[in-house]
């Protein structure tokens, strides 16, 4: 599967990549457990260190990376949604050879992408350590999603780098749990201006369809435009946002994994009131976070349009994952913002309403976003209204009939 590697090793040294072989063999079709997720994460981190070590020793690091990728990623078994940290020209890597180019560098493989310096070898400097710090692991039967930060230590300088991640894991036919979703982003850097109840996890019977995914995306985009419109008209945009959040997010029904675009001090928002602070701004809610300017109203400037452009939608029975870009249009001018999301959707077993006829029956329950500058622009962010800005996102979505009144976000004058 990963036979794209050039066959000229840096020396005769070869090494079995034991660190990359996660002990996750089990019966095909068995549910993915928390222990499975941790095992794969440990194997992935071990593989990164091992590949760097072999590279430093002039060994066949390309073959080591190919072996690790075959053990850890689901290429050739399932569709893989991979949005690497340092990918600008080629954001998404659905093919194994594209992933290899990213990990070992464009010069080490045939037809590699010029932007790839070799993440697994840190562009030649190597990594001495990689540590996962899970914000949350969400188990969904044969699929699991993990969100958090991981920390890489440069083998040359000792400098540590913090990277945000969302990983999806699925058990393959051979019984091994592998990665089918990998989305990494550099944390957002702010400019100079600037109790969660759980529902019963009953078994789902209906599959999430592509139409369901599109319906939720359209509803989310429409909500952003509507909130901005109401804000501009001096209406109750906070209540509009609370209503939309109740329809589109799973707060009060499931655990929510939400990593907003412009969140630095408070990266993750597992509570409804934290999400509301982000969307409407810290001054519009009680106990809001000072860094929140109100994404849904674009910090007061508003959004006039929001359009999704899916790179791929992967259907996993009662779960679906979407990755791509979406475009937000500045209501006060031509500024377009290009956003790359990875979304997971899951059907709420308590809902009997057909999703194709009512987009409001779906709720969005995970999102991770990070801003990325346009690589073609040398102009500092915020000084060129005509250029694009790239973001990244990961989401879980489930349908529900209504948002229980008692479980809505706690907002002043809105309950």
Coordinates of C-alpha atoms in Angstrom, one line a residue:
X1 CA 0.0 0.0 0.0
X2 CA 2.8 2.4 0.8
X3 CA 5.1 1.2 -2.0
X4 CA 5.7 4.7 -3.3
X5 CA 8.9 5.2 -1.3
X6 CA 12.2 5.5 -3.0
X7 CA 14.3 2.4 -2.4
X8 CA 17.7 4.0 -1.7
X9 CA 18.3 4.0 2.1
X10 CA 20.8 6.4 3.6
X11 CA 22.7 3.3 4.8
X12 CA 22.4 -0.4 5.2
X13 CA 20.8 0.1 8.6
X14 CA 17.3 -1.2 9.0
X15 CA 15.2 -1.3 12.1
X16 CA 11.9 -2.8 13.0
X17 CA 9.5 -0.1 13.9
X18 CA 8.2 -1.8 17.0
X19 CA 7.0 1.5 18.5
X20 CA 4.7 1.9 15.6
X21 CA 2.8 -1.4 16.1
X22 CA 0.0 -0.7 18.4
X23 CA -1.4 -3.7 20.3
X24 CA -4.9 -3.0 19.2
X25 CA -5.8 -6.3 17.6
X26 CA -9.3 -7.4 18.4
X27 CA -12.4 -8.9 16.8
X28 CA -13.3 -7.1 13.6
X29 CA -16.4 -5.0 14.3
X30 CA -15.8 -4.7 18.0
X31 CA -16.4 -1.3 19.6
X32 CA -13.4 1.0 19.9
X33 CA -12.4 1.5 23.5
X34 CA -10.6 4.3 25.3
X35 CA -7.7 1.9 25.8
X36 CA -7.6 1.3 22.0
X37 CA -7.4 5.1 21.4
X38 CA -4.6 5.5 23.9
X39 CA -2.7 2.6 22.4
X40 CA -2.8 4.1 18.9
X41 CA -1.8 7.5 20.2
X42 CA 1.2 6.0 22.1
X43 CA 2.1 4.1 18.9
X44 CA 1.9 7.2 16.8
X45 CA 4.0 9.2 19.2
X46 CA 6.5 6.4 19.3
X47 CA 6.6 6.2 15.5
X48 CA 7.4 9.9 15.2
X49 CA 10.4 9.5 17.7
X50 CA 11.6 6.3 16.0
X51 CA 11.5 7.8 12.5
X52 CA 13.5 10.8 13.7
X53 CA 16.0 8.5 15.4
X54 CA 16.5 6.3 12.3
X55 CA 16.9 9.5 10.2
X56 CA 19.6 10.8 12.5
X57 CA 21.4 7.4 12.3
X58 CA 21.3 7.6 8.5
X59 CA 19.0 4.6 8.3
X60 CA 16.0 3.9 6.1
X61 CA 13.6 6.4 7.7
X62 CA 11.4 6.4 4.6
X63 CA 10.7 2.7 5.0
X64 CA 10.2 3.1 8.7
X65 CA 7.6 5.8 8.0
X66 CA 5.9 3.6 5.5
X67 CA 5.7 0.7 7.9
X68 CA 4.3 3.0 10.6
X69 CA 1.8 4.6 8.3
X70 CA 0.5 1.1 7.3
X71 CA 0.1 0.1 10.9
X72 CA -1.5 3.4 12.1
X73 CA -3.6 4.8 9.2
X74 CA -6.6 3.2 7.4
X75 CA -5.4 3.9 3.9
X76 CA -6.5 1.1 1.7
X77 CA -9.2 0.0 4.2
X78 CA -11.4 3.1 4.6
X79 CA -11.4 6.7 3.3
X80 CA -8.9 8.7 5.3
X81 CA -9.6 12.4 6.1
X82 CA -6.2 13.9 6.7
X83 CA -5.6 17.7 7.0
X84 CA -2.0 18.1 8.1
X85 CA -0.7 20.9 10.3
X86 CA 1.8 22.4 7.7
X87 CA -0.2 21.9 4.5
X88 CA -1.1 25.0 2.6
X89 CA -1.1 24.3 -1.2
X90 CA -2.3 20.7 -0.7
X91 CA -4.5 21.0 2.4
X92 CA -6.1 17.5 2.3
X93 CA -4.3 14.2 1.8
X94 CA -6.8 11.5 0.9
X95 CA -4.1 9.3 -0.7
X96 CA -1.3 7.3 1.0
X97 CA 1.4 8.7 -1.2
X98 CA 0.3 12.3 -0.3
X99 CA 0.6 11.4 3.4
X100 CA 4.0 10.0 2.9
X101 CA 5.2 13.1 1.1
X102 CA 4.0 15.1 4.2
X103 CA 5.7 12.9 6.7
X104 CA 9.1 12.2 5.1
X105 CA 9.4 15.2 2.7
X106 CA 8.9 15.8 -1.0
X107 CA 12.5 14.8 -1.9
X108 CA 12.2 11.4 -0.3
X109 CA 9.3 10.1 -2.4
X110 CA 8.3 10.2 -6.0
X111 CA 5.9 13.0 -7.0
X112 CA 6.1 14.6 -3.6
X113 CA 4.6 18.1 -2.9
X114 CA 7.2 20.9 -2.8
X115 CA 5.8 22.3 0.4
X116 CA 6.5 19.2 2.4
X117 CA 9.7 19.3 4.4
X118 CA 9.1 16.1 6.3
X119 CA 7.1 16.5 9.4
X120 CA 8.1 13.1 10.9
X121 CA 11.8 14.3 10.8
X122 CA 11.0 17.9 11.7
X123 CA 12.4 19.1 8.4
X124 CA 15.7 17.5 9.3
X125 CA 16.0 18.6 12.9
X126 CA 14.1 15.5 14.3
X127 CA 11.8 15.1 17.2
X128 CA 13.0 13.7 20.5
X129 CA 9.6 13.4 22.1
X130 CA 5.8 13.6 21.4
X131 CA 3.2 13.6 24.2
X132 CA -0.6 13.6 23.8
X133 CA -2.8 15.5 26.1
X134 CA -6.4 14.6 25.4
X135 CA -9.1 17.2 26.1
X136 CA -11.7 14.5 25.6
X137 CA -12.2 11.1 24.0
X138 CA -15.7 10.4 22.6
X139 CA -16.6 6.8 22.1
X140 CA -19.2 6.0 19.4
X141 CA -19.3 2.2 19.0
X142 CA -17.0 1.2 16.2
X143 CA -15.7 4.8 15.9
X144 CA -13.9 7.1 18.5
X145 CA -12.9 10.7 18.3
X146 CA -10.2 12.3 20.4
X147 CA -9.5 16.1 20.7
X148 CA -6.7 17.9 22.5
X149 CA -3.1 19.1 22.2
X150 CA 0.1 17.2 21.6
X151 CA 3.5 18.5 22.4
X152 CA 6.6 17.9 20.2
X153 CA 10.2 18.4 21.4
X154 CA 12.8 19.3 18.8
X155 CA 15.7 16.9 18.9
X156 CA 18.1 19.7 17.9
X157 CA 17.1 22.7 19.9
X158 CA 15.0 21.2 22.7
X159 CA 12.2 23.6 21.8
X160 CA 8.7 22.4 22.5
X161 CA 5.8 23.0 20.0
X162 CA 2.1 22.8 20.9
X163 CA -0.3 21.5 18.2
X164 CA -4.0 21.0 18.3
X165 CA -5.5 17.8 17.0
X166 CA -8.7 15.9 16.3
X167 CA -8.3 12.2 15.5
X168 CA -10.9 9.7 14.4
X169 CA -10.2 5.9 15.1
X170 CA -12.0 2.9 13.6
X171 CA -11.4 -0.8 13.9
X172 CA -10.5 -2.4 10.5
X173 CA -11.3 -5.8 9.1
X174 CA -8.1 -7.3 10.5
X175 CA -9.2 -6.2 14.0
X176 CA -6.7 -3.4 14.4
X177 CA -7.8 0.1 15.3
X178 CA -6.4 2.7 12.8
X179 CA -6.7 6.4 12.1
X180 CA -9.3 7.5 9.6
X181 CA -9.5 11.2 10.6
X182 CA -6.4 13.3 11.4
X183 CA -6.7 17.1 11.6
X184 CA -3.9 19.1 13.2
X185 CA -3.5 22.9 13.5
X186 CA -1.2 25.4 15.1
X187 CA -3.0 27.2 18.0
X188 CA -4.6 30.5 17.3
X189 CA -2.6 33.6 18.4
X190 CA -4.8 36.5 19.5
X191 CA -4.0 39.9 18.2
X192 CA -2.9 42.7 20.5
X193 CA -6.5 44.0 20.6
X194 CA -7.7 41.8 21.8
X195 CA -22.2 21.8 34.7
X196 CA -22.5 20.0 31.4
X197 CA -25.3 17.4 31.7
X198 CA -25.0 14.0 29.9
X199 CA -27.8 12.2 28.1
X200 CA -28.2 8.5 27.8
X201 CA -26.1 7.0 25.0
X202 CA -28.8 4.7 23.6
X203 CA -28.0 2.6 20.5
X204 CA -28.7 4.4 17.2
X205 CA -30.7 2.7 14.6
X206 CA -30.8 5.1 11.7
X207 CA -27.8 5.9 9.6
X208 CA -26.6 9.5 9.0
X209 CA -26.8 10.3 5.2
X210 CA -25.0 12.8 3.0
X211 CA -28.3 14.7 2.8
X212 CA -28.3 15.0 6.6
X213 CA -24.8 16.4 6.6
X214 CA -25.7 19.0 4.0
X215 CA -28.8 20.0 5.8
X216 CA -26.9 20.7 9.1
X217 CA -24.2 22.6 7.2
X218 CA -26.9 24.8 5.5
X219 CA -28.6 25.3 8.8
X220 CA -25.4 26.4 10.5
X221 CA -24.5 28.8 7.7
X222 CA -28.0 30.2 7.8
X223 CA -27.8 30.7 11.5
X224 CA -24.5 32.7 11.2
X225 CA -26.1 35.0 8.6
X226 CA -29.3 35.4 10.7
X227 CA -27.5 36.3 13.9
X228 CA -25.5 38.9 12.1
X229 CA -28.6 40.4 10.5
X230 CA -30.5 40.6 13.8
X231 CA -27.4 42.2 15.4
X232 CA -27.3 44.8 12.7
X233 CA -31.0 45.6 13.2
X234 CA -30.4 46.0 16.9
X235 CA -32.5 43.0 17.7
X236 CA -32.0 40.3 20.3
X237 CA -29.1 38.5 18.6
X238 CA -28.1 36.8 21.8
X239 CA -31.5 35.0 22.0
X240 CA -31.2 34.2 18.3
X241 CA -27.8 32.7 18.9
X242 CA -29.1 30.7 21.9
X243 CA -31.9 29.3 19.8
X244 CA -29.6 28.4 17.0
X245 CA -27.1 26.7 19.4
X246 CA -30.0 24.7 20.9
X247 CA -31.0 23.5 17.4
X248 CA -27.5 22.8 16.1
X249 CA -25.3 21.8 19.0
X250 CA -25.7 18.8 21.3
X251 CA -25.1 20.6 24.6
X252 CA -27.4 18.9 27.2
X253 CA -27.7 15.8 25.1
X254 CA -24.1 14.6 24.6
X255 CA -20.6 15.6 25.4
X256 CA -19.6 18.4 23.1
X257 CA -16.0 18.8 21.7
X258 CA -15.7 22.4 20.6
X259 CA -12.3 24.1 19.8
X260 CA -13.2 27.5 18.3
X261 CA -11.2 29.3 15.7
X262 CA -10.2 32.3 17.8
X263 CA -9.8 30.7 21.2
X264 CA -6.3 30.9 22.7
X265 CA -6.7 31.3 26.5
X266 CA -9.7 29.0 26.6
X267 CA -9.1 26.6 23.8
X268 CA -11.9 24.1 24.4
X269 CA -15.6 24.9 25.2
X270 CA -17.3 21.8 26.6
X271 CA -20.1 23.9 28.2
X272 CA -23.0 25.7 26.5
X273 CA -22.3 29.0 28.2
X274 CA -18.7 28.9 27.0
X275 CA -19.8 28.4 23.5
X276 CA -22.3 31.3 23.8
X277 CA -19.5 33.5 25.0
X278 CA -17.5 32.7 21.9
X279 CA -20.4 33.2 19.5
X280 CA -21.9 36.4 20.9
X281 CA -19.0 38.0 22.8
X282 CA -18.0 38.1 26.4
X283 CA -19.9 41.3 27.1
X284 CA -23.2 39.8 26.0
X285 CA -23.3 36.9 28.6
X286 CA -22.5 36.4 32.2
X287 CA -19.0 35.3 33.0
X288 CA -17.9 35.5 29.4
X289 CA -14.3 35.0 28.4
X290 CA -12.4 38.3 27.8
X291 CA -10.9 37.0 24.5
X292 CA -14.3 36.5 22.9
X293 CA -15.3 39.2 20.5
X294 CA -18.4 37.4 19.1
X295 CA -17.6 35.2 16.2
X296 CA -21.3 35.0 15.0
X297 CA -21.4 38.8 14.6
X298 CA -17.8 39.0 13.4
X299 CA -16.8 41.2 16.3
X300 CA -19.5 43.7 15.5
X301 CA -18.9 43.8 11.7
X302 CA -21.2 40.9 10.9
X303 CA -21.2 38.2 8.2
X304 CA -23.3 38.5 5.0
X305 CA -22.8 35.0 3.8
X306 CA -21.4 31.6 4.7
X307 CA -20.9 28.7 2.2
X308 CA -19.5 25.2 2.7
X309 CA -17.3 23.5 0.1
X310 CA -16.8 19.9 1.2
X311 CA -13.6 18.1 0.3
X312 CA -15.1 14.8 1.3
X313 CA -17.9 13.4 3.4
X314 CA -17.3 9.9 4.9
X315 CA -20.4 8.1 6.1
X316 CA -19.9 5.7 9.1
X317 CA -23.4 4.3 9.7
X318 CA -24.6 6.5 12.6
X319 CA -21.6 8.8 12.3
X320 CA -20.4 10.9 9.4
X321 CA -17.2 13.0 8.9
X322 CA -17.0 16.0 6.6
X323 CA -13.8 17.9 5.7
X324 CA -13.3 20.8 3.4
X325 CA -13.4 24.6 3.3
X326 CA -16.1 27.1 4.1
X327 CA -16.2 30.7 3.1
X328 CA -17.4 33.6 5.3
X329 CA -18.2 36.9 3.7
X330 CA -17.5 40.1 5.7
X331 CA -20.8 42.1 5.9
X332 CA -18.9 45.4 5.8
X333 CA -16.7 44.7 2.8
X334 CA -15.2 42.1 0.5
X335 CA -13.2 40.2 3.0
X336 CA -13.6 36.4 2.4
X337 CA -12.4 33.9 5.0
X338 CA -11.6 30.4 3.8
X339 CA -12.1 27.8 6.5
X340 CA -11.1 24.1 6.4
X341 CA -13.5 22.0 8.6
X342 CA -13.5 18.3 9.5
X343 CA -16.9 17.4 10.8
X344 CA -18.4 14.4 12.5
X345 CA -22.1 13.9 12.6
X346 CA -24.1 11.4 14.6
X347 CA -27.8 10.6 14.7
X348 CA -29.6 11.1 18.0
X349 CA -31.4 7.8 18.7
X350 CA -34.2 9.7 20.5
X351 CA -35.3 11.6 17.4
X352 CA -37.8 10.2 14.9
X353 CA -38.0 13.3 12.7
X354 CA -36.7 12.8 9.1
X355 CA -33.5 14.9 8.8
X356 CA -34.0 15.5 5.1
X357 CA -37.1 17.5 5.8
X358 CA -36.1 19.4 8.9
X359 CA -32.5 20.6 9.3
X360 CA -33.2 21.8 12.8
X361 CA -33.4 18.2 14.0
X362 CA -29.7 17.9 13.8
X363 CA -27.3 19.3 16.4
X364 CA -23.7 20.0 16.0
X365 CA -21.6 18.7 18.9
X366 CA -18.0 19.1 18.1
X367 CA -15.8 21.7 16.4
X368 CA -12.2 22.6 16.3
X369 CA -10.9 25.6 14.4
X370 CA -7.6 27.3 13.9
X371 CA -6.8 30.3 11.7
X372 CA -4.2 30.0 8.9
X373 CA -2.7 32.8 6.9
X374 CA -2.7 32.8 3.1
X375 CA 0.7 31.5 2.0
X376 CA 0.7 33.6 -1.1
X377 CA 0.3 36.8 0.8
X378 CA 3.2 38.6 2.5
X379 CA 0.8 41.2 4.0
X380 CA 0.3 41.0 7.8
X381 CA -3.1 39.7 8.9
X382 CA -5.8 42.4 9.2
X383 CA -4.2 44.8 6.7
X384 CA -5.5 43.4 3.4
X385 CA -9.3 43.0 3.3
X386 CA -9.3 41.3 -0.1
X387 CA -7.2 38.3 0.7
X388 CA -8.3 34.9 2.1
X389 CA -7.6 33.5 5.6
X390 CA -7.6 29.8 6.1
X391 CA -9.1 28.1 9.2
X392 CA -9.4 24.5 10.3
X393 CA -12.3 22.7 12.0
X394 CA -13.5 19.3 13.4
X395 CA -17.1 18.6 14.4
X396 CA -19.5 15.9 15.7
X397 CA -23.3 16.4 15.0
X398 CA -26.4 14.6 16.2
X399 CA -30.1 15.2 15.6
X400 CA -32.7 16.0 18.3
X401 CA -36.3 17.1 18.3
X402 CA -36.0 20.1 20.5
X403 CA -33.6 21.8 22.8
X404 CA -34.9 21.3 26.4
X405 CA -35.6 24.7 27.8
X406 CA -33.8 23.9 31.1
X407 CA -30.6 22.9 29.3
X408 CA -30.2 26.0 27.1
X409 CA -27.1 28.1 27.6
X410 CA -27.3 30.3 30.7
X411 CA -27.7 33.8 29.2
X412 CA -28.8 37.1 30.8
X413 CA -32.4 38.0 29.8
X414 CA -32.7 35.1 27.4
X415 CA -34.2 32.2 29.2

